[in-house]
Every structure is written in C-alpha cells, then in structure tokens.
PDB file of C-alpha atoms and ligand atoms in Angstrom:
ATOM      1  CA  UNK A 674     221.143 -11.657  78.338  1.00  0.00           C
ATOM      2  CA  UNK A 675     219.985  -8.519  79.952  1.00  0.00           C
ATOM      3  CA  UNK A 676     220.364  -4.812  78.181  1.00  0.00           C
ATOM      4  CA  UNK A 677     223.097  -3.321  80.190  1.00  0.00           C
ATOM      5  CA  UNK A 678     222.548   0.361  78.275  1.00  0.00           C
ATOM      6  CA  UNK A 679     219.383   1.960  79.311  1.00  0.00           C
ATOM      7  CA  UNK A 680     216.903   1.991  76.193  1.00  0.00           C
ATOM      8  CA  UNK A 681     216.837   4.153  73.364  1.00  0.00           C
ATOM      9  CA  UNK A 682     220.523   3.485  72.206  1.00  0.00           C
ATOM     10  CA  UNK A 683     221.541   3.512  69.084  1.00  0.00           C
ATOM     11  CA  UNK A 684     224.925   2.549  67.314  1.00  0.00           C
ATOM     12  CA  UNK A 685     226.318   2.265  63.991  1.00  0.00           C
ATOM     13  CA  UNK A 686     229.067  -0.343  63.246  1.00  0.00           C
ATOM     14  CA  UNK A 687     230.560   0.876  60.329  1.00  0.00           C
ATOM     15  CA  UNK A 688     233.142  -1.052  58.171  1.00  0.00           C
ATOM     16  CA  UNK A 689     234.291  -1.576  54.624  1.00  0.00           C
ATOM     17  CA  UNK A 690     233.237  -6.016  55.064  1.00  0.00           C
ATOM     18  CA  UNK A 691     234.181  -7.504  51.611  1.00  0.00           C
ATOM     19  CA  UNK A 692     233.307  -9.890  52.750  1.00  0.00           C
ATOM     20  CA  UNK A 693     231.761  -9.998  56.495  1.00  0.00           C
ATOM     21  CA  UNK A 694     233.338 -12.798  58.504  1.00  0.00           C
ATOM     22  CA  UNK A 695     232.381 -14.382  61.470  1.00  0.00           C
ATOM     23  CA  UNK A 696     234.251 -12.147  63.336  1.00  0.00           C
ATOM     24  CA  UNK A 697     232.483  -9.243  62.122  1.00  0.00           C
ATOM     25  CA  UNK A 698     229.605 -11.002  63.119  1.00  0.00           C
ATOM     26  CA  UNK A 699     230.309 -11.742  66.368  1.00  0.00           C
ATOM     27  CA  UNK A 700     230.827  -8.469  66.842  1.00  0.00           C
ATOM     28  CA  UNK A 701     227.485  -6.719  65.643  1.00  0.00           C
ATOM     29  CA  UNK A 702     225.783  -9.459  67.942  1.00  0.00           C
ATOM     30  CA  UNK A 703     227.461  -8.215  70.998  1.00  0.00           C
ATOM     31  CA  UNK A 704     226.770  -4.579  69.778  1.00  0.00           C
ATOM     32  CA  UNK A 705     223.164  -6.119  69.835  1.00  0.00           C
ATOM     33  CA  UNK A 706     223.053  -7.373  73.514  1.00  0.00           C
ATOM     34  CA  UNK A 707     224.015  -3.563  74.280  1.00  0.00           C
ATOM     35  CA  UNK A 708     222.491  -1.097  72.276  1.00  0.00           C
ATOM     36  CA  UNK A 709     218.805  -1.212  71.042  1.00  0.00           C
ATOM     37  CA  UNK A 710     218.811  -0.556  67.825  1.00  0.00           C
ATOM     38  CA  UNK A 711     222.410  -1.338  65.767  1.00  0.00           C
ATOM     39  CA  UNK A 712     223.124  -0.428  62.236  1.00  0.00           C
ATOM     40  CA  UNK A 713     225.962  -2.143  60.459  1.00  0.00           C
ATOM     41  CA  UNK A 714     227.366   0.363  57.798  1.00  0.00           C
ATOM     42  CA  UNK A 715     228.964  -0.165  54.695  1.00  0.00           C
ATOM     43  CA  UNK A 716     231.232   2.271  53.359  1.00  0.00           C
ATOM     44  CA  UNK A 717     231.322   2.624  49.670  1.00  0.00           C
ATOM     45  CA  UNK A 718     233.748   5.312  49.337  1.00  0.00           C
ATOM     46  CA  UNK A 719     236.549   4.026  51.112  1.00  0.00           C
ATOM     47  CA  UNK A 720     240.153   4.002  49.822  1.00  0.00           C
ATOM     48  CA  UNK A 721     239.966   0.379  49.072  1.00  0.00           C
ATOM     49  CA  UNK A 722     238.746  -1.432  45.945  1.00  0.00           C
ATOM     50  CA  UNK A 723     236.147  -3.823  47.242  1.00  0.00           C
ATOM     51  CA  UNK A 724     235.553  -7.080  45.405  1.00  0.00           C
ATOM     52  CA  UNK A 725     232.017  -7.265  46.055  1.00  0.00           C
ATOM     53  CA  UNK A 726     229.860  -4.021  45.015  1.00  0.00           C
ATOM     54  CA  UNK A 727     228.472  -2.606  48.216  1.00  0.00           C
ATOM     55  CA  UNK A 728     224.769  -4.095  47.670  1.00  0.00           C
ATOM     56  CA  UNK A 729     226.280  -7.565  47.691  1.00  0.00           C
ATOM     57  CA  UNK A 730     227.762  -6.732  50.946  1.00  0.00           C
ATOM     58  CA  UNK A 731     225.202  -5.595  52.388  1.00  0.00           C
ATOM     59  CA  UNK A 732     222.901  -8.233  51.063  1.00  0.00           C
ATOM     60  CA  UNK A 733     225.741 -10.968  52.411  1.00  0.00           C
ATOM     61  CA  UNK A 734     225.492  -9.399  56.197  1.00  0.00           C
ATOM     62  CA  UNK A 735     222.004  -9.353  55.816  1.00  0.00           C
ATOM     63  CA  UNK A 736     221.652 -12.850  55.428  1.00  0.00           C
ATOM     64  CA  UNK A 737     224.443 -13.219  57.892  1.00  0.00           C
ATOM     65  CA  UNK A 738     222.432 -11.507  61.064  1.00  0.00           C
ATOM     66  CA  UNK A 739     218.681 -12.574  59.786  1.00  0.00           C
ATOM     67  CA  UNK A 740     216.557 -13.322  62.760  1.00  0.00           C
ATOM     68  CA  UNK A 741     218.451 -10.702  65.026  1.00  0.00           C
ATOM     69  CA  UNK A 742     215.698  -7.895  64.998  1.00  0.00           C
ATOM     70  CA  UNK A 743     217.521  -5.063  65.968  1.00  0.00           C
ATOM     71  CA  UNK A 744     220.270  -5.146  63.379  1.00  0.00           C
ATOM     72  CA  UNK A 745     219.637  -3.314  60.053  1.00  0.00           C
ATOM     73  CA  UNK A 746     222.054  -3.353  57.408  1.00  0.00           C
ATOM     74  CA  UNK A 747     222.933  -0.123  54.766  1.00  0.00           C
ATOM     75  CA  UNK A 748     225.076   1.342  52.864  1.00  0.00           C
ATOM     76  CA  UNK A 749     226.853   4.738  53.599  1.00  0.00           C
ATOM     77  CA  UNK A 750     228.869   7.224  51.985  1.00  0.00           C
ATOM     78  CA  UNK A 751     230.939  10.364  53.102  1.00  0.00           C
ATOM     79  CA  UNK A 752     231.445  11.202  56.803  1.00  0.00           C
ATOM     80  CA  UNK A 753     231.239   8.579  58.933  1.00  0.00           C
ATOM     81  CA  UNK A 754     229.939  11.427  61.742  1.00  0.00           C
ATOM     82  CA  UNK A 755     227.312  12.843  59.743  1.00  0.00           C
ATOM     83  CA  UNK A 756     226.116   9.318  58.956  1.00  0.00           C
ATOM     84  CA  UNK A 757     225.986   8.611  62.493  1.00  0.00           C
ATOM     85  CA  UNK A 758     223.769  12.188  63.471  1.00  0.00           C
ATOM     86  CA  UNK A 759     221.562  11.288  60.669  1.00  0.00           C
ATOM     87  CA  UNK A 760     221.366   8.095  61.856  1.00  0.00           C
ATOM     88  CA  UNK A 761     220.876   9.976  65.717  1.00  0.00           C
ATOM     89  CA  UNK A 762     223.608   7.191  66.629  1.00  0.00           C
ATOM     90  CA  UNK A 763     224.767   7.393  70.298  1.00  0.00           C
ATOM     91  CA  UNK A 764     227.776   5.363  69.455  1.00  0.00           C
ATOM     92  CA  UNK A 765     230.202   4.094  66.690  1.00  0.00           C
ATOM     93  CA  UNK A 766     230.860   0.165  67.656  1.00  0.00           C
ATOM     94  CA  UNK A 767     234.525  -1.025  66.349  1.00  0.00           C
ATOM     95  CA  UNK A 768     236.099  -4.134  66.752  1.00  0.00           C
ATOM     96  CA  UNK A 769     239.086  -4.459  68.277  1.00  0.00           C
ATOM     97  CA  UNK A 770     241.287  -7.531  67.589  1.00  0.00           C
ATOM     98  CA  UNK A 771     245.137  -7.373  68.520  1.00  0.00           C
ATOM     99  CA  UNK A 772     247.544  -4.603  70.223  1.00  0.00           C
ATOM    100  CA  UNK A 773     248.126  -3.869  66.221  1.00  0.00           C
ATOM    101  CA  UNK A 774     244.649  -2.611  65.446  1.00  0.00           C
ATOM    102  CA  UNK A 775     245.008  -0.424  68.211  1.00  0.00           C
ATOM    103  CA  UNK A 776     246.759   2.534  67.421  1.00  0.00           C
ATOM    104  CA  UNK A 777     244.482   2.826  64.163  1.00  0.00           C
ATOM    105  CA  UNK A 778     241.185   2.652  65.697  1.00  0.00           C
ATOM    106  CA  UNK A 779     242.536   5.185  68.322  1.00  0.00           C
ATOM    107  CA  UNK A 780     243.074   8.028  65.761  1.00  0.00           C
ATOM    108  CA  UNK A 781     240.326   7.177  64.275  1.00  0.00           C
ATOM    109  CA  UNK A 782     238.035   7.633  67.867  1.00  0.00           C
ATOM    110  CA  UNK A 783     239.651  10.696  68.507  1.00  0.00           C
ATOM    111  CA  UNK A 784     239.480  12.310  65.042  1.00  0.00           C
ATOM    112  CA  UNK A 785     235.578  11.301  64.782  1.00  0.00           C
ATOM    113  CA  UNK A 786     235.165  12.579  68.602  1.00  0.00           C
ATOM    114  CA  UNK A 787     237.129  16.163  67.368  1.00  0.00           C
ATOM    115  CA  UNK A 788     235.075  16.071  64.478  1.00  0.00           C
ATOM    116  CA  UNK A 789     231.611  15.326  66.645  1.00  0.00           C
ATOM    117  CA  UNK A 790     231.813  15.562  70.289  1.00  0.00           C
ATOM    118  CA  UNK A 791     228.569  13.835  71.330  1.00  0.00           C
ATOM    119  CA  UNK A 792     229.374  10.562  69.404  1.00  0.00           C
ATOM    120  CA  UNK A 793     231.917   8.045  71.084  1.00  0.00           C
ATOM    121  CA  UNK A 794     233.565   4.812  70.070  1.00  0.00           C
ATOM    122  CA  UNK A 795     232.815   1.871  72.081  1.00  0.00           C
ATOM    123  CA  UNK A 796     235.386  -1.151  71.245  1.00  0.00           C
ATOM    124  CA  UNK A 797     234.458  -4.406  71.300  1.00  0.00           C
ATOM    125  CA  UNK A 798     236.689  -7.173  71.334  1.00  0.00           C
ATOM    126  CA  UNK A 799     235.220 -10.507  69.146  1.00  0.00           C
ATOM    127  CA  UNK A 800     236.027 -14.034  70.727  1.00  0.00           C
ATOM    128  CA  UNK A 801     239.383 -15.090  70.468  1.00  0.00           C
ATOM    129  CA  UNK A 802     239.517 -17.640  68.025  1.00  0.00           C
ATOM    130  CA  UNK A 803     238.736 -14.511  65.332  1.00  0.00           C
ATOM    131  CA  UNK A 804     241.571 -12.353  66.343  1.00  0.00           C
ATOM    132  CA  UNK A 805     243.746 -13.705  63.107  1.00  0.00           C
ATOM    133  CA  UNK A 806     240.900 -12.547  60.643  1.00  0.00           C
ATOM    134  CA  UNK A 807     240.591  -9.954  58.262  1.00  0.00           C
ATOM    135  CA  UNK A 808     238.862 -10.171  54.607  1.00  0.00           C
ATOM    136  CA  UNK A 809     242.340  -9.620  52.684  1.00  0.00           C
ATOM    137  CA  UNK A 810     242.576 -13.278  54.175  1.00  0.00           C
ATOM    138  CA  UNK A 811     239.460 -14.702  53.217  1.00  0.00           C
ATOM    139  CA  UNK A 812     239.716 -13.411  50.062  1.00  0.00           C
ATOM    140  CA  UNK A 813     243.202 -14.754  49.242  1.00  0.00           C
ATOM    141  CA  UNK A 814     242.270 -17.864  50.522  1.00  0.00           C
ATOM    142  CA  UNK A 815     239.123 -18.620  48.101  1.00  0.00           C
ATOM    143  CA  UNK A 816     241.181 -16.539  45.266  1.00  0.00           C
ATOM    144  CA  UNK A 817     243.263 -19.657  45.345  1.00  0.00           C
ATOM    145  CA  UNK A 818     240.606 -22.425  45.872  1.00  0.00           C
ATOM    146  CA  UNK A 819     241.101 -22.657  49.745  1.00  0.00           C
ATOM    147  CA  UNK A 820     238.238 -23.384  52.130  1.00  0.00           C
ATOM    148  CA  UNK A 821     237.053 -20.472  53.774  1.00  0.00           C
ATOM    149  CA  UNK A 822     234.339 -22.551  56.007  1.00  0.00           C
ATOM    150  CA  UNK A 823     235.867 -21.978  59.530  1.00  0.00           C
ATOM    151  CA  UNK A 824     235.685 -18.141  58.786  1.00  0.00           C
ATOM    152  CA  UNK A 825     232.778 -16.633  56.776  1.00  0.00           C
ATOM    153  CA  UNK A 826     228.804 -18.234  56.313  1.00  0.00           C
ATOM    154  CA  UNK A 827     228.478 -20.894  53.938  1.00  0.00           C
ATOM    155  CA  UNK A 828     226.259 -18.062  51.692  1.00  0.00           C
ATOM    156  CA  UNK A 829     229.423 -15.644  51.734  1.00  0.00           C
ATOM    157  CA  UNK A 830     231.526 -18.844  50.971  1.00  0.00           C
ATOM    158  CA  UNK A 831     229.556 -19.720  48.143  1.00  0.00           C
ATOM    159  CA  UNK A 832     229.556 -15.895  46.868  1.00  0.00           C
ATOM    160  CA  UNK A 833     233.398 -15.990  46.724  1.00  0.00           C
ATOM    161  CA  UNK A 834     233.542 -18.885  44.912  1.00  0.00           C
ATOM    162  CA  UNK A 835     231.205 -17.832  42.715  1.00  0.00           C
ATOM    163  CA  UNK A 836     233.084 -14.251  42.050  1.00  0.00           C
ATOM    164  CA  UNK A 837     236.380 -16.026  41.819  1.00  0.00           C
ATOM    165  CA  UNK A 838     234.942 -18.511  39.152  1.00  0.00           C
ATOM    166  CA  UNK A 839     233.588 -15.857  37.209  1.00  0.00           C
ATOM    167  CA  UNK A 840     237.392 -13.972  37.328  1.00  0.00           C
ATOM    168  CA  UNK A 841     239.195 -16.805  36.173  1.00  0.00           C
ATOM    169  CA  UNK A 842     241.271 -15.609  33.510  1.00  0.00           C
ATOM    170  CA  UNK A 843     241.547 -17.054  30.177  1.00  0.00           C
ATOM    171  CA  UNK A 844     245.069 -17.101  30.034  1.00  0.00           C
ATOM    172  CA  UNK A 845     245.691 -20.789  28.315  1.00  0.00           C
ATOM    173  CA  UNK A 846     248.312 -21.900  31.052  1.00  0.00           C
ATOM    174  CA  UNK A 847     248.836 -25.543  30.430  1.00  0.00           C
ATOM    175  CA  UNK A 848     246.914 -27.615  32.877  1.00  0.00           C
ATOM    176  CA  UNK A 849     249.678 -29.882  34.926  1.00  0.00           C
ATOM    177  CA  UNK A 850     249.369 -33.437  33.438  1.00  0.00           C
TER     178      UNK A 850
HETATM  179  N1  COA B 668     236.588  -9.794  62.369  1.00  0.00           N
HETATM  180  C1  COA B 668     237.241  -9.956  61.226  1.00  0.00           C
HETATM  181  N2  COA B 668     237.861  -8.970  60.563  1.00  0.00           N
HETATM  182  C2  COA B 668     237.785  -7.754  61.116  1.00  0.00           C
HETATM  183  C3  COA B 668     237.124  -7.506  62.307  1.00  0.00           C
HETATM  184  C4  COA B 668     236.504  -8.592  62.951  1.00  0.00           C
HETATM  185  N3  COA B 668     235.846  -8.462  64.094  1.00  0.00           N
HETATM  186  N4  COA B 668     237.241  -6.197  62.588  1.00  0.00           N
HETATM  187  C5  COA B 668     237.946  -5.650  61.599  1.00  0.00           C
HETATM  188  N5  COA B 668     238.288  -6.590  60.706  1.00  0.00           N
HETATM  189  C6  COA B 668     239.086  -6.437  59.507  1.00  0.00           C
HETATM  190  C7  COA B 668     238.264  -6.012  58.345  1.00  0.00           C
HETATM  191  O1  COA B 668     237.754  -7.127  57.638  1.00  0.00           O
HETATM  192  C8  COA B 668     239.261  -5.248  57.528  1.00  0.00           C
HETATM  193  O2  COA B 668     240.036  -6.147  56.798  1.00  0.00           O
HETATM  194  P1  COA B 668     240.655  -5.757  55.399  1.00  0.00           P
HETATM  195  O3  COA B 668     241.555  -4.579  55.646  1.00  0.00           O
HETATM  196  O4  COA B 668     241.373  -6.987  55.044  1.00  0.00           O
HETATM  197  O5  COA B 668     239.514  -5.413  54.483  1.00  0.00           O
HETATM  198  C9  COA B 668     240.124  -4.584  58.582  1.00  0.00           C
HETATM  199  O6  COA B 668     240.021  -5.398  59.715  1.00  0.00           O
HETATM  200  C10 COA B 668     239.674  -3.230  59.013  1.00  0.00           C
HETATM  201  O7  COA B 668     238.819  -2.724  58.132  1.00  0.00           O
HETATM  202  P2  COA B 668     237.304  -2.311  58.446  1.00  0.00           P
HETATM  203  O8  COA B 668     236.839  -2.703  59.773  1.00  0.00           O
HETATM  204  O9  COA B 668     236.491  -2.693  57.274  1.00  0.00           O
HETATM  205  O10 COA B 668     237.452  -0.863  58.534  1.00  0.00           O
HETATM  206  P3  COA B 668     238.051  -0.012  57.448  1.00  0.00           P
HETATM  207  O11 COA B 668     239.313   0.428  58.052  1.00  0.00           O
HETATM  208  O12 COA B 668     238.121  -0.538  56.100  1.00  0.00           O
HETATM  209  O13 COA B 668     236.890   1.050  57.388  1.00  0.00           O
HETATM  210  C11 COA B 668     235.805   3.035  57.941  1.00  0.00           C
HETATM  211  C12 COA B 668     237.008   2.143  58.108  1.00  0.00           C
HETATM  212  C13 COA B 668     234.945   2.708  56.745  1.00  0.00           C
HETATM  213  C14 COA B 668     234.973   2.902  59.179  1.00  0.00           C
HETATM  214  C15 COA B 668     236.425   4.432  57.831  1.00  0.00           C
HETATM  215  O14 COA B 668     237.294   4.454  56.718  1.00  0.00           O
HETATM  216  C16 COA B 668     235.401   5.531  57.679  1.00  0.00           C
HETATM  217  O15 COA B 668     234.795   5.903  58.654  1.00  0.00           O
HETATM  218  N6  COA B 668     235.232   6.042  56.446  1.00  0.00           N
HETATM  219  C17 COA B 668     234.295   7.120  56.169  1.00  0.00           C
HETATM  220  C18 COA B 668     235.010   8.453  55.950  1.00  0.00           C
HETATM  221  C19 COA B 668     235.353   9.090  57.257  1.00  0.00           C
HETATM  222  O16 COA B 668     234.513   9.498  58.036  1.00  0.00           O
HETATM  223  N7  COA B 668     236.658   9.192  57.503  1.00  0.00           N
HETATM  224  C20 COA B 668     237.174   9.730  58.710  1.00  0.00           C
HETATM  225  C21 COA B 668     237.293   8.674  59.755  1.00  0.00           C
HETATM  226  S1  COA B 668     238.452   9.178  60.977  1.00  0.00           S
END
C-alpha cells in the first residue's frame, strides 16, 4: 500500500494496553501504512492499576508487531505532549471504536491540542469485528479460565494465563465433586 503522508512523519500511539489486543494492533498497523516512523507508547502513570508491569507490555506488543520495521515500542511517563515533542511526533494516533469512545477521545484531542498546538490527533477506526474490545474484557475473560484466542496473540494469551495461574488464591474452597 502506498504512503499517503509525505515522508518524515512521525506519530506516537499512546495507550495504557494491559494487555494489547488485536484491535490495538490493527490499529498501529494502519498508523504504519501512514506515517513513517510510529511509536506505540505505554503509559505507566496512568490512573489505572495495570496487571502487567509496563515492561511486560511493552515486551507483549513487541512481539505482537515484530517484522513491521517502522513500529518501535516504549514506555512513557508524564505528559503525553511533551512525550510526543521529545519524540518530534507530528501526530498522536487514537483508536476510535463506537459513538461511546467518542466524546472521551474528543476532550482529550482538544486538551492535548490547547496544551500543544502543533501536535494533532488523527483517529483511526480498527476493523469492525474489534469494535466490542477493550482489555477490562480480555482480562475478565482469562481471570475466569475463558479463551481469549479470537482477541489477543497466542503469546499475550499465554501471558494471562500464566499471571492468572500465578494469582490463584489459596483460599481452600471445596472443589465441586
Ligand atoms: N482495540 C481494543 N481495545 C481498545 C482499542 C482498540 N483498537 N482502542 C482502545 N481500546 C481500549 C483499551 O484497551 C482500553 O481498555 P481498558 O479501559 O479496558 O483498559 C480503553 O479502550 C481505552 O484505554 P487506552 O486506549 O489504553 O487509553 P487510556 O484511556 O487508558 O490511556 C492515555 C489514555 C494513556 C493516552 C492518557 O491517559 C494519557 O495521555 N496519559 C498521560 C498524561 C496526560 O498527558 N494526560 C492528559 C491527556 S488529555
């Protein structure tokens, strides 16, 4: 597919991903087909409490975008506008899935733009069949032994179950005979 941005482009797609899905994915590859050089960036000071410590997630997107050369994957902390001037980003790339994430993403474009008036938001809308997703789902469904395989890579799949397994508690409930 052709570069429809003239070169020297940069974004940053910044997010919290615990854990990156496929939608998230599909996402930084579009971001790829338009800008030249796209970071994905992790916060690690948001208000959430993330699962997964923020090397894991960035070691899970990693593995999730190998081969697509002008990705990079980091971590980033504070303002998500002086990340992107450091960064000399053109552009902050968000997903957009549903009317609902709308008004959200549009206060957060316009207080980033107040905030730094050379960066914009470009939205980018992931294929269809992701629309539903969010981690909170993925998470709850391999908290409880669902399969997460239509959603997330098999090495993000096999990270949950791994951190789930390892939170069991011990809490002596009778096992059902
Ligand atoms: N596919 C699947 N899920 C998607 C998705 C896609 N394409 N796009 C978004 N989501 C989900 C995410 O998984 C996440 O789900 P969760 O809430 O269950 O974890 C949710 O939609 C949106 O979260 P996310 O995209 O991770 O963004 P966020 O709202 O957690 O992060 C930051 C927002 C980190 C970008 C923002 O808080 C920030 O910039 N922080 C830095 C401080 C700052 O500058 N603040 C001022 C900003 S105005």
């Amino acid at each position: 597919m052709s570069k429809l941005i003239t070169s020297g482009r940069t974004a940053i797609y910044p997010g919290t991903f615990d854990p990156v899905t496929y939608g998230h994915v599909d996402v930084a590859k579009r971001a790829a087909e338009l800008f030249d050089r796209v970071t994905i960036c992790v916060a690690v000071n948001t208000t959430k409490t993330p699962l997964f410590s923020g090397k894991e997630r960035v070691g899970m997107i990693e593995e999730a975008v190998k081969g697509i050369e002008n990705i990079g994957v980091e971590e980033f902390e504070g303002l998500l506008v002086d990340y992107a001037l450091k960064k000399k980003a053109n552009a902050i790339v968000r997903g957009l899935r549903a009317v609902s994430d709308f008004e959200y993403e549009f206060q957060m474009a316009l207080t980033n733009r107040k905030l730094c008036k050379n960066i914009d938001t470009v939205f980018l809308m992931p294929h269809e069949k992701y629309t539903y997703l969010n981690s909170t789902i993925v998470r709850e469904i391999a908290r409880f032994g669902g399969d997460v395989s239509e959603f997330v890579p098999e090495h993000v799949k096999i990270k949950l179950t791994d951190k789930f397994r390892d939170a069991k508690p011990e809490d002596g409930r009778k096992q059902p005979r």
